[in-house]
Amino acid sequence: MTRRASGRPDAVDLILEQWKRELPALDASPMEVLGRLHRSFLRYQGLLSDLFECFDLNMAAFDVLAALRRSGPPYRQTAGQLADIALVTTGGITLRLDRLEKAGLVTRERDGVDRRIVYARLTERGTEIADVVAVAHFANEERMLAELSEVERRRLGLLLGKLERSLETAEQTPPDRAALAASIRRDPPHNP
């Protein structure tokens, strides 16, 4: 069993131990990675939310502000461009932009040549907020990674990139639903 630095097992260790006791033939080892990744993500998400709330923002709003700020002058993008960067629908972006516009952080402007094209542009205040929150955000992330060395961070970054590619491959090969349904109808595994 893996032990935390404190010498105590973590929740994933305990879950794996329980599965091993209840279904010894079951290989639950993927949980060592994915269970910890999930638990880490939940903690990460909570720490981000706490920080963004200090600025009366949420992660989604900061995502849009950051994308506009990173785009460089004149800090404007269409909803479609923002959706591509944020990996959400243009409808989701529109809702985010509505809130940011109401807060005075973005403005919408029509293209000078093609009036059908509408850009979201950071206001002066939006640019200031994006800069302040970005500094606080990366300081917060640095704090979250404080227990990892530079070498560990680089290695973990490479491994997470490889994990993402593995997940992309898994998306292309969904589980065989008929086989899963058939396995449910059969007797469940028994302890030997």
XYZ file of N, CA and C in Angstrom, residues 61-159:
297
model
N -15.675 32.931 -16.156
C -15.459 34.344 -16.491
C -13.973 34.631 -16.666
N -13.156 34.099 -15.755
C -11.714 34.325 -15.894
C -11.189 33.694 -17.171
N -11.720 32.546 -17.537
C -11.306 31.865 -18.769
C -11.475 32.798 -19.971
N -12.607 33.488 -20.035
C -12.863 34.416 -21.147
C -11.946 35.633 -21.052
N -11.843 36.224 -19.868
C -10.961 37.392 -19.699
C -9.519 37.044 -20.083
N -9.053 35.888 -19.628
C -7.682 35.466 -19.922
C -7.486 35.225 -21.418
N -8.472 34.604 -22.059
C -8.352 34.354 -23.505
C -8.277 35.667 -24.276
N -9.097 36.629 -23.886
C -9.049 37.938 -24.555
C -7.713 38.633 -24.286
N -7.241 38.578 -23.058
C -5.979 39.246 -22.700
C -4.809 38.614 -23.429
N -4.800 37.278 -23.538
C -3.698 36.570 -24.217
C -3.695 36.819 -25.717
N -4.845 37.230 -26.260
C -4.927 37.418 -27.712
C -4.131 38.631 -28.185
N -3.728 39.491 -27.265
C -2.950 40.682 -27.615
C -3.849 41.787 -28.145
N -3.261 42.990 -28.271
C -4.057 44.131 -28.741
C -4.721 43.811 -30.073
N -5.935 44.180 -30.276
C -6.809 45.019 -29.450
C -7.632 44.232 -28.437
N -7.188 43.022 -28.028
C -7.849 42.206 -27.009
C -9.300 41.918 -27.367
N -9.490 41.401 -28.567
C -10.849 41.087 -29.001
C -10.866 39.788 -29.786
N -11.986 39.092 -29.662
C -12.213 37.819 -30.340
C -13.706 37.695 -30.595
N -14.056 36.872 -31.574
C -15.470 36.547 -31.768
C -15.856 35.466 -30.764
N -17.142 35.269 -30.576
C -17.614 34.201 -29.684
C -17.118 32.846 -30.186
N -17.101 32.662 -31.498
C -16.611 31.405 -32.069
C -15.144 31.173 -31.762
N -14.327 32.217 -31.877
C -12.902 32.086 -31.549
C -12.718 31.752 -30.075
N -13.477 32.408 -29.217
C -13.392 32.133 -27.781
C -13.864 30.717 -27.467
N -14.909 30.260 -28.139
C -15.420 28.903 -27.919
C -14.357 27.868 -28.295
N -13.616 28.117 -29.373
C -12.564 27.185 -29.778
C -11.465 27.089 -28.724
N -11.121 28.210 -28.134
C -10.062 28.243 -27.122
C -10.550 27.616 -25.818
N -11.785 27.915 -25.443
C -12.320 27.473 -24.159
C -12.954 26.089 -24.228
N -13.141 25.554 -25.409
C -13.764 24.247 -25.605
C -15.176 24.184 -25.030
N -15.922 25.264 -25.236
C -17.343 25.283 -24.893
C -18.094 25.793 -26.116
N -19.401 25.697 -26.071
C -20.205 26.145 -27.207
C -20.227 27.663 -27.278
N -20.569 28.176 -28.457
C -20.698 29.633 -28.592
C -21.832 30.139 -27.711
N -22.856 29.326 -27.489
C -23.936 29.712 -26.580
C -23.426 29.894 -25.160
N -22.547 29.002 -24.729
C -21.943 29.119 -23.398
C -21.089 30.366 -23.287
N -20.363 30.668 -24.360
C -19.539 31.881 -24.382
C -20.432 33.112 -24.322
N -21.534 33.090 -25.070
C -22.451 34.234 -25.094
C -22.948 34.550 -23.689
N -23.305 33.525 -22.915
C -23.749 33.747 -21.536
C -22.649 34.376 -20.691
N -21.433 33.882 -20.857
C -20.298 34.440 -20.115
C -20.072 35.894 -20.510
N -20.144 36.163 -21.817
C -19.926 37.532 -22.292
C -21.016 38.475 -21.788
N -22.246 37.996 -21.739
C -23.342 38.827 -21.212
C -23.017 39.297 -19.799
N -22.566 38.373 -18.961
C -22.239 38.711 -17.569
C -21.048 39.659 -17.487
N -20.028 39.397 -18.298
C -18.837 40.247 -18.277
C -19.140 41.638 -18.825
N -20.031 41.711 -19.809
C -20.418 43.011 -20.356
C -21.197 43.802 -19.303
N -22.084 43.117 -18.607
C -22.870 43.765 -17.552
C -21.943 44.309 -16.458
N -20.851 43.610 -16.191
C -19.889 44.033 -15.173
C -18.935 45.112 -15.687
N -19.026 45.455 -16.980
C -18.164 46.491 -17.552
C -16.762 46.021 -17.888
N -16.579 44.701 -17.989
C -15.241 44.158 -18.267
C -15.016 43.877 -19.744
N -16.073 43.687 -20.493
C -15.974 43.522 -21.945
C -17.045 44.382 -22.604
N -16.809 44.656 -23.849
C -17.800 45.331 -24.662
C -17.902 44.564 -25.970
N -19.033 44.701 -26.633
C -19.201 44.048 -27.931
C -19.160 45.121 -28.999
N -18.511 44.773 -30.098
C -18.439 45.718 -31.217
C -18.540 44.973 -32.535
N -19.210 45.577 -33.475
C -19.386 44.974 -34.810
C -18.154 45.243 -35.664
N -17.891 44.298 -36.539
C -16.787 44.435 -37.487
C -17.080 45.602 -38.419
N -16.056 46.383 -38.755
C -16.232 47.546 -39.617
C -16.596 47.187 -41.049
N -16.216 46.010 -41.508
C -16.475 45.597 -42.885
C -17.699 44.688 -42.973
N -17.745 43.683 -42.129
C -18.849 42.726 -42.142
C -19.636 42.880 -40.845
N -20.755 43.575 -40.901
C -21.537 43.899 -39.709
C -22.131 42.658 -39.030
N -22.090 41.497 -39.696
C -22.583 40.268 -39.067
C -21.612 39.754 -38.002
N -20.355 40.155 -38.102
C -19.335 39.692 -37.160
C -19.327 40.608 -35.938
N -19.441 39.977 -34.768
C -19.424 40.731 -33.508
C -18.226 40.262 -32.689
N -17.453 41.223 -32.216
C -16.287 40.936 -31.385
C -16.595 41.247 -29.931
N -16.006 40.467 -29.050
C -15.972 40.819 -27.627
C -14.587 41.412 -27.412
N -14.544 42.582 -26.793
C -13.268 43.264 -26.554
C -13.170 43.634 -25.081
N -11.986 43.434 -24.516
C -11.762 43.845 -23.140
C -11.867 45.361 -23.040
N -12.544 45.813 -22.015
C -12.539 47.246 -21.712
C -11.226 47.550 -20.981
N -10.961 48.810 -20.748
C -9.760 49.172 -19.989
C -9.814 48.518 -18.608
N -10.977 48.572 -17.978
C -11.157 47.948 -16.668
C -11.000 46.427 -16.772
N -11.517 45.826 -17.833
C -11.378 44.384 -18.035
C -9.924 43.972 -18.172
N -9.137 44.796 -18.871
C -7.708 44.508 -19.027
C -7.012 44.587 -17.676
N -7.331 45.601 -16.894
C -6.738 45.742 -15.556
C -7.088 44.544 -14.684
N -8.350 44.167 -14.677
C -8.795 43.021 -13.861
C -8.120 41.739 -14.336
N -8.067 41.534 -15.646
C -7.428 40.324 -16.188
C -5.975 40.241 -15.730
N -5.268 41.365 -15.742
C -3.862 41.372 -15.337
C -3.704 41.058 -13.848
N -4.510 41.703 -13.014
C -4.419 41.494 -11.566
C -4.780 40.052 -11.210
N -5.856 39.555 -11.798
C -6.301 38.196 -11.476
C -5.299 37.171 -12.005
N -4.709 37.417 -13.175
C -3.714 36.478 -13.718
C -2.518 36.356 -12.777
N -2.042 37.478 -12.251
C -0.913 37.440 -11.315
C -1.298 36.637 -10.072
N -2.473 36.903 -9.517
C -2.933 36.180 -8.329
C -3.152 34.702 -8.641
N -3.699 34.418 -9.814
C -3.985 33.036 -10.217
C -2.707 32.208 -10.303
N -1.679 32.745 -10.969
C -0.461 31.959 -11.122
C 0.312 31.855 -9.815
N 0.195 32.853 -8.940
C 0.785 32.742 -7.600
C 0.062 31.638 -6.820
N -1.247 31.565 -6.979
C -2.046 30.530 -6.331
C -1.650 29.146 -6.853
N -1.473 29.017 -8.160
C -1.063 27.724 -8.724
C 0.349 27.357 -8.279
N 1.216 28.347 -8.168
C 2.573 28.092 -7.670
C 2.501 27.538 -6.246
N 1.631 28.102 -5.443
C 1.433 27.633 -4.071
C 0.939 26.185 -4.062
N 0.071 25.853 -5.010
C -0.474 24.493 -5.090
C 0.601 23.471 -5.456
N 1.601 23.902 -6.196
C 2.651 22.985 -6.651
C 3.913 23.058 -5.789
N 3.832 23.730 -4.661
C 5.011 23.996 -3.841
C 5.758 22.736 -3.411
N 5.068 21.625 -3.262
C 5.735 20.405 -2.798
C 6.394 19.608 -3.925
N 6.286 20.084 -5.158
C 6.915 19.404 -6.294
C 8.151 20.178 -6.739
N 9.224 19.451 -7.010
C 10.432 20.087 -7.535
C 10.205 20.457 -9.009
N 11.096 21.253 -9.553
C 10.993 21.622 -10.975
C 11.037 20.376 -11.855
N 11.908 19.443 -11.522
C 12.019 18.198 -12.299
C 10.714 17.412 -12.206
N 10.139 17.313 -11.010
C 8.875 16.598 -10.834
C 7.755 17.279 -11.613
N 7.734 18.599 -11.606
C 6.701 19.335 -12.348
C 6.794 19.066 -13.844
N 8.014 19.132 -14.378
C 8.181 18.865 -15.810
C 7.767 17.439 -16.146
N 8.186 16.485 -15.328
C 7.855 15.070 -15.560
C 6.348 14.858 -15.477
N 5.731 15.442 -14.459
C 4.288 15.308 -14.306
C 3.561 15.951 -15.484
N 4.038 17.101 -15.929
C 3.436 17.756 -17.095
C 3.494 16.863 -18.322
N 4.635 16.224 -18.540
C 4.774 15.305 -19.677
C 3.844 14.105 -19.523
N 3.779 13.555 -18.324
C 2.909 12.401 -18.086
C 1.436 12.766 -18.246
